[in-house]
PDB file of C-alpha atoms in Angstrom:
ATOM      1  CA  UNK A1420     101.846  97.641 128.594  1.00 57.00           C
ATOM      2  CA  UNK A1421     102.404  94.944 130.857  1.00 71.00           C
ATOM      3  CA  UNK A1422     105.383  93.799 133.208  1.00 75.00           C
ATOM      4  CA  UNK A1423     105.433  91.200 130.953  1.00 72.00           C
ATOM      5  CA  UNK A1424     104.915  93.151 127.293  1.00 72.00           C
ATOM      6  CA  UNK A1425     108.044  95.174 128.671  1.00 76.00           C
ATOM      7  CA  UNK A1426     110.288  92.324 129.848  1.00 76.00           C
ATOM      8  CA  UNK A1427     109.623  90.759 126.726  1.00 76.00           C
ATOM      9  CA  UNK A1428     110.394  94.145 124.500  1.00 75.00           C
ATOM     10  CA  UNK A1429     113.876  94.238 126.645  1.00 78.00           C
ATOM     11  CA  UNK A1430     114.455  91.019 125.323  1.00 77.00           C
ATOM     12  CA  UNK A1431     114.004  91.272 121.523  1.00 77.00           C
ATOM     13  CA  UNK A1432     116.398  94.139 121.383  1.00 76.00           C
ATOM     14  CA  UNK A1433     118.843  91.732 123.564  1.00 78.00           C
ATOM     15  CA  UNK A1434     117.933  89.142 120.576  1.00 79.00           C
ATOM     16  CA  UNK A1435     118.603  91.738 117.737  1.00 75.00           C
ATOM     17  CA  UNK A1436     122.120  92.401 119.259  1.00 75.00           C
ATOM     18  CA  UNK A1437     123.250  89.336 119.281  1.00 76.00           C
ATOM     19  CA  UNK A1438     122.010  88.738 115.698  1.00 75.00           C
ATOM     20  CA  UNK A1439     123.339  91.954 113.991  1.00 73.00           C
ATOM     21  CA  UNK A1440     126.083  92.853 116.981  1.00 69.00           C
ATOM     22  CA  UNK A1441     130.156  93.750 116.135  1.00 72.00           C
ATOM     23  CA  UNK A1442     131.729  90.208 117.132  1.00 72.00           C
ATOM     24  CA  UNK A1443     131.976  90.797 120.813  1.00 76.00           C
ATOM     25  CA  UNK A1444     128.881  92.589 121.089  1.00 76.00           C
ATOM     26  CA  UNK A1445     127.001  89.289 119.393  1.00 80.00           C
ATOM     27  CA  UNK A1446     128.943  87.419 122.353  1.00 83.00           C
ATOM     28  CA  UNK A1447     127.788  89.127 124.823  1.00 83.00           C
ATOM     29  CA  UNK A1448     124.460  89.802 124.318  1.00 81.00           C
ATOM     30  CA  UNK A1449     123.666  86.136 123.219  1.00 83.00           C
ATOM     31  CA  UNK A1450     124.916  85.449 126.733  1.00 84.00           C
ATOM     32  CA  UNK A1451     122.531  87.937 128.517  1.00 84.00           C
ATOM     33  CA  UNK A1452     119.904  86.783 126.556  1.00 81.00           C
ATOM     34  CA  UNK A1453     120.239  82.891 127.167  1.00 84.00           C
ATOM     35  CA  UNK A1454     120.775  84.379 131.091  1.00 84.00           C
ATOM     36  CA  UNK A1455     117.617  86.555 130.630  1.00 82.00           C
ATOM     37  CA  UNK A1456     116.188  83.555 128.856  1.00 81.00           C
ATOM     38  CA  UNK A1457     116.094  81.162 131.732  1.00 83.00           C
ATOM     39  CA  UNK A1458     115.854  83.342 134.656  1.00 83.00           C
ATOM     40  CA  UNK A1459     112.256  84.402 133.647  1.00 78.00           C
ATOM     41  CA  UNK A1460     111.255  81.199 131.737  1.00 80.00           C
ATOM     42  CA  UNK A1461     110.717  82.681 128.116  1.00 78.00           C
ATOM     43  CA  UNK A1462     111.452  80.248 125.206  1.00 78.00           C
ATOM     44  CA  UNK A1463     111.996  80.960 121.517  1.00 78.00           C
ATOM     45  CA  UNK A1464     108.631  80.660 120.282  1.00 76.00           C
ATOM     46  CA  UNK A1465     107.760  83.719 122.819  1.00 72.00           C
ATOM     47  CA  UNK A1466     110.152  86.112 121.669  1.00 69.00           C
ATOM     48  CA  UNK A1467     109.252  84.898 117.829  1.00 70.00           C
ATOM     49  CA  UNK A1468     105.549  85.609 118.905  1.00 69.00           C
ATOM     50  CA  UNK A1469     104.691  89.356 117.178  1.00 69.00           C
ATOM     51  CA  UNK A1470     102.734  92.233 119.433  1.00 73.00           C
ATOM     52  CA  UNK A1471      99.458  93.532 119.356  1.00 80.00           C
ATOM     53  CA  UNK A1472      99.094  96.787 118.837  1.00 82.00           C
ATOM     54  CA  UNK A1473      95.759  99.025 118.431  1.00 88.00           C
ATOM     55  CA  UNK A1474      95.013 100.313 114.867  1.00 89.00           C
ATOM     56  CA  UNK A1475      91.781 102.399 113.405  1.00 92.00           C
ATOM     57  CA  UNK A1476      90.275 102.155 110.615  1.00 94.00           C
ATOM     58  CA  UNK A1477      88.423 104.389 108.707  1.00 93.00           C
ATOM     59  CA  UNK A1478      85.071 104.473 106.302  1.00 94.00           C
ATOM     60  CA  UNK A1479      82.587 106.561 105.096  1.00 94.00           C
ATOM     61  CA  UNK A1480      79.089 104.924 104.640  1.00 93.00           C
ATOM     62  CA  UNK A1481      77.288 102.485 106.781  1.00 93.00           C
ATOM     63  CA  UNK A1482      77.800  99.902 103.740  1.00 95.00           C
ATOM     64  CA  UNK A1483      82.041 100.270 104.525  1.00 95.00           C
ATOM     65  CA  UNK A1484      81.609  99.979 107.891  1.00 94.00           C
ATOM     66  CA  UNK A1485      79.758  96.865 107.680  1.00 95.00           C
ATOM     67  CA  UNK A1486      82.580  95.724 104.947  1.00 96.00           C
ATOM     68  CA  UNK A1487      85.097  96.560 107.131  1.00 95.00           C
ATOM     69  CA  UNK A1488      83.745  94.622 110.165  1.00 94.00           C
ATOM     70  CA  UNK A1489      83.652  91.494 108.286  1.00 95.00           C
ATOM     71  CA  UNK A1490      86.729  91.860 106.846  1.00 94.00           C
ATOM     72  CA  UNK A1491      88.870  92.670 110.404  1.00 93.00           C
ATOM     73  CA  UNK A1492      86.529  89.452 111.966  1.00 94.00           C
ATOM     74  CA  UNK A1493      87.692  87.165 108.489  1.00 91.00           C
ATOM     75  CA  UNK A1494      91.455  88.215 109.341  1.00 90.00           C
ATOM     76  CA  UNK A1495      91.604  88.467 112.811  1.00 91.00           C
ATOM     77  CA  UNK A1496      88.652  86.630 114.435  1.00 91.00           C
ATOM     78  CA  UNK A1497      87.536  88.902 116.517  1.00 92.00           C
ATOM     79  CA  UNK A1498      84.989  91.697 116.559  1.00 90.00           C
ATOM     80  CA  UNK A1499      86.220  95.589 116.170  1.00 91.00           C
ATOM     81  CA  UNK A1500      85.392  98.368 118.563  1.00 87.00           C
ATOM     82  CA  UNK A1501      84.019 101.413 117.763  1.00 83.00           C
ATOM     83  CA  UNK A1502      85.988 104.787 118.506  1.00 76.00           C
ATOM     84  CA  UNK A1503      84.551 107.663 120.245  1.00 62.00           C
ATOM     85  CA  UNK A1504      85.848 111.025 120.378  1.00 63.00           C
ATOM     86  CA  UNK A1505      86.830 111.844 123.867  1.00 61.00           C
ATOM     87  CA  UNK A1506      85.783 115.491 124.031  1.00 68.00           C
ATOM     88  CA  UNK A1507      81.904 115.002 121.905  1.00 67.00           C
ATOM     89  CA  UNK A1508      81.588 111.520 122.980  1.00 65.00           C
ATOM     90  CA  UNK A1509      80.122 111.257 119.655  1.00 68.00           C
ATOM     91  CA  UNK A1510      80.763 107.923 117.469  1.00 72.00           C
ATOM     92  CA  UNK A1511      83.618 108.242 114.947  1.00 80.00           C
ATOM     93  CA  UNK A1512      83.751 107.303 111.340  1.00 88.00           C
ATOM     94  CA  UNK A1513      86.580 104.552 112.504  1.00 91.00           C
ATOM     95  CA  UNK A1514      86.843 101.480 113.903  1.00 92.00           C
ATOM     96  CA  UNK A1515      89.812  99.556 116.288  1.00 92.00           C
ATOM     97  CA  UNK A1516      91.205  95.768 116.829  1.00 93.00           C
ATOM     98  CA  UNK A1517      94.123  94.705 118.735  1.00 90.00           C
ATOM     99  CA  UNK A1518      96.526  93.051 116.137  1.00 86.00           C
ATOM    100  CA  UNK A1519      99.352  92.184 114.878  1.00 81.00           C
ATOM    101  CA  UNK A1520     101.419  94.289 112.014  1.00 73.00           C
ATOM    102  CA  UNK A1521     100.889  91.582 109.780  1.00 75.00           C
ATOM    103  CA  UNK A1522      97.158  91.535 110.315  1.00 84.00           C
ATOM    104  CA  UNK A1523      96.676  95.253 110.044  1.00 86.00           C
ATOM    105  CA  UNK A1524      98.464  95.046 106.903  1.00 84.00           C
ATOM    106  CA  UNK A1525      95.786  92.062 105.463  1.00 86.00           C
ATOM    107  CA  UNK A1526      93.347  93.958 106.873  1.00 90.00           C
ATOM    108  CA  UNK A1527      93.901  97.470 105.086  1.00 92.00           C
ATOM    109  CA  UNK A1528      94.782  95.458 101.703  1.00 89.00           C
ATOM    110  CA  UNK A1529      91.128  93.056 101.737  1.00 91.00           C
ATOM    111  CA  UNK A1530      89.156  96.237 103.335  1.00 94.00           C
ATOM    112  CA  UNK A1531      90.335  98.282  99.477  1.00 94.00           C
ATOM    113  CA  UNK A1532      90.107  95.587  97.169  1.00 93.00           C
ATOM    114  CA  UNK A1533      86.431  94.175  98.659  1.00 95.00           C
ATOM    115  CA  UNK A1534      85.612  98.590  98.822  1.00 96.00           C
ATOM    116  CA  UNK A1535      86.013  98.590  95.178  1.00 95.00           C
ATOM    117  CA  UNK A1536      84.219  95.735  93.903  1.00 95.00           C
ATOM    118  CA  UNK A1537      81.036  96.522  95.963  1.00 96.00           C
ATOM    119  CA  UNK A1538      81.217  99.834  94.654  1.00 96.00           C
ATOM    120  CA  UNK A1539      81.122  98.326  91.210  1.00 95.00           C
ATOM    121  CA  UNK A1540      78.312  96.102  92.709  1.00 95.00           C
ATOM    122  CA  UNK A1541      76.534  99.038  94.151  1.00 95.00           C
ATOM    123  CA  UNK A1542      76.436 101.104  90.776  1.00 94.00           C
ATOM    124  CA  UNK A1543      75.103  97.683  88.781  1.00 94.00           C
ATOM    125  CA  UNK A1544      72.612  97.237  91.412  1.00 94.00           C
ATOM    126  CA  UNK A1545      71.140 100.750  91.437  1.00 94.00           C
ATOM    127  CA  UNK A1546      71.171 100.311  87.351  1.00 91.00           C
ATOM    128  CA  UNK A1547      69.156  97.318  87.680  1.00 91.00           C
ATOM    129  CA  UNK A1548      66.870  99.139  89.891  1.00 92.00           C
ATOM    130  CA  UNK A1549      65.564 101.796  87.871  1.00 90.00           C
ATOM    131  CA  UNK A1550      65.450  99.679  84.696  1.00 89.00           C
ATOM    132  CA  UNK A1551      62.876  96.883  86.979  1.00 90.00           C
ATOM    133  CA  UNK A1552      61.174 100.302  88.492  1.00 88.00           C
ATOM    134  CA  UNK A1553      60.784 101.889  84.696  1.00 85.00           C
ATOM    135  CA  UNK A1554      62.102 105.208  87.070  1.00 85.00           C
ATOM    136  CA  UNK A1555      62.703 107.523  83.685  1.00 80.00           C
ATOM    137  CA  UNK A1556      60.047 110.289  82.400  1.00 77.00           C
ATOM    138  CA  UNK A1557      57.919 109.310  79.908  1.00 77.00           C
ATOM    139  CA  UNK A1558      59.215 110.496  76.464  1.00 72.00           C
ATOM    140  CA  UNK A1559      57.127 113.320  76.141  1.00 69.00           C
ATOM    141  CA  UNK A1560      58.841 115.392  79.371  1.00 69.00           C
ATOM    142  CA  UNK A1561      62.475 114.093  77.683  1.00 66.00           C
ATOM    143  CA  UNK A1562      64.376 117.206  77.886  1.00 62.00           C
ATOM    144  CA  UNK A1563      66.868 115.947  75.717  1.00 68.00           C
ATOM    145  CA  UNK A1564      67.777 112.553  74.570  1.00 67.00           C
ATOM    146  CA  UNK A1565      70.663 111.105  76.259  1.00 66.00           C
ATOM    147  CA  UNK A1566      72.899 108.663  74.197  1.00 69.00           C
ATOM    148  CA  UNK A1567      72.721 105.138  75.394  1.00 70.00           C
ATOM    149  CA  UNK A1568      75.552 103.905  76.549  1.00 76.00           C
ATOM    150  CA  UNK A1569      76.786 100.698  75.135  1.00 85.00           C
ATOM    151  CA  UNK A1570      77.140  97.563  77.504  1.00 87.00           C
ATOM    152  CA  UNK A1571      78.809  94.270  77.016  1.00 90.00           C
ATOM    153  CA  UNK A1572      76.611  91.005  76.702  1.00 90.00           C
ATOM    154  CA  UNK A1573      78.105  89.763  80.188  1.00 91.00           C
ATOM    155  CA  UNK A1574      76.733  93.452  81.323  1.00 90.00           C
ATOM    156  CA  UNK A1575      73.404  93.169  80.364  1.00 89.00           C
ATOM    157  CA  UNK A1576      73.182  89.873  81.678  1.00 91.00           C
ATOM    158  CA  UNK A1577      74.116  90.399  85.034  1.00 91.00           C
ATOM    159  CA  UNK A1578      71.555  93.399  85.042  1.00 89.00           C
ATOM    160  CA  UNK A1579      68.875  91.273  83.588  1.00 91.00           C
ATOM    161  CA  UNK A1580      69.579  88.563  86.616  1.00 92.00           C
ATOM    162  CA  UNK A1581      69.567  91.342  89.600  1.00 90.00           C
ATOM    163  CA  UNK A1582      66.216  92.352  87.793  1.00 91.00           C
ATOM    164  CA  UNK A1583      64.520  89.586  87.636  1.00 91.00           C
ATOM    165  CA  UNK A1584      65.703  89.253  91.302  1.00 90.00           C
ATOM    166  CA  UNK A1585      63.452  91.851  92.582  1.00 88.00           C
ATOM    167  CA  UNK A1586      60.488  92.857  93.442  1.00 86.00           C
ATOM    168  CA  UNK A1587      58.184  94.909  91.643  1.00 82.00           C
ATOM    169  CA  UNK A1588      57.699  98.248  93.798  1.00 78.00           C
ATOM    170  CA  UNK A1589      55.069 100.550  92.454  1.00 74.00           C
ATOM    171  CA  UNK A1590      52.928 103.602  93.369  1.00 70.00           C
ATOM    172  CA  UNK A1591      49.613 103.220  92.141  1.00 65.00           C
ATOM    173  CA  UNK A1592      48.495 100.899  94.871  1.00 64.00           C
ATOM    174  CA  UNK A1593      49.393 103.873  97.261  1.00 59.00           C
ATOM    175  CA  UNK A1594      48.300 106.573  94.812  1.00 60.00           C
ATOM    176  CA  UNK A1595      45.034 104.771  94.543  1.00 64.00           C
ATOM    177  CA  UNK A1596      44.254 104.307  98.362  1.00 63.00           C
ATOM    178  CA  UNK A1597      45.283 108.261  98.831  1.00 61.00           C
ATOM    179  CA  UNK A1598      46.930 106.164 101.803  1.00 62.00           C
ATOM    180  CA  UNK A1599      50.801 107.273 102.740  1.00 59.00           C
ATOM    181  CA  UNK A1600      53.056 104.070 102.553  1.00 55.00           C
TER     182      UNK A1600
END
């Protein structure tokens, strides 16, 4: 922390004694801190101005972490840095920014909501993948039938258009070569 930071962290708790203070308290410290005020040339909108403080956060896949980068750049502007652990030197599942309370708060709220819906995403899209890749035994290795689930119309539709989407992958062109992909 700065000269500065600290000069300015004196001053707040000057500023939140005079606004909370016993009656002569209030007096007195709103005195100090119009004295403090002008003798290092620091005006309102400084004092109002919240601090930056380092925060982590944390994620599991590579899919998260790129989530979570995008959403700390959307609320903060800036781009995270990653956190390594001091004794492996090995890259941690986390990731840091400088900001505000306010910010981390945004950030932790977006980063769960957006986690959730591209797991939802995620589980659609692999859906749609095996459907488009026919990647299901063929019914005479069936061990049992499974019961089809049932899906809305709004379901299958959204599965249909990732489908069509995509390309067609298949393994007789490899199979037929007897050449490894």
């Amino acid at each position: 922390m700065t000269e500065r930071e600290r000069l300015l962290e004196k001053i707040r708790k000057v500023q939140a004694l005079a606004n909370r203070g016993a009656d002569g308290e209030k007096q007195s410290a709103a005195a100090l801190l119009d004295k403090l005020m002008k003798q290092y040339g620091i005006d309102e909108a400084e004092i109002a101005e919240e601090r930056l403080e380092k925060c982590f956060f944390r994620y599991k896949t590579p899919y998260e972490r790129k989530l979570l980068v995008q959403v700390i750049y959307t609320v903060t502007g800036k781009i995270p840095f990653k956190c390594v652990g001091s004794y492996s030197g090995r890259a941690r599942k986390q990731v840091g920014i400088d900001c505000t309370a306010a910010e981390r708060l945004e950030i932790e709220f977006s980063y769960e909501f957006y986690k959730a819906a591209l797991e939802e995403e995620m589980e659609r899209f692999y859906s749609a993948f095996l459907m488009k890749n026919d990647i299901f035994p063929p019914a005479s290795k069936k061990a049992e039938e499974i019961p089809a689930a049932e899906i809305s119309r709004s379901e299958a539709l959204k599965l249909q258009a990732l489908m069509a989407g995509m390309g067609d992958h298949t393994r007789r062109p490899v199979l037929e070569s007897g050449v490894e992909p």
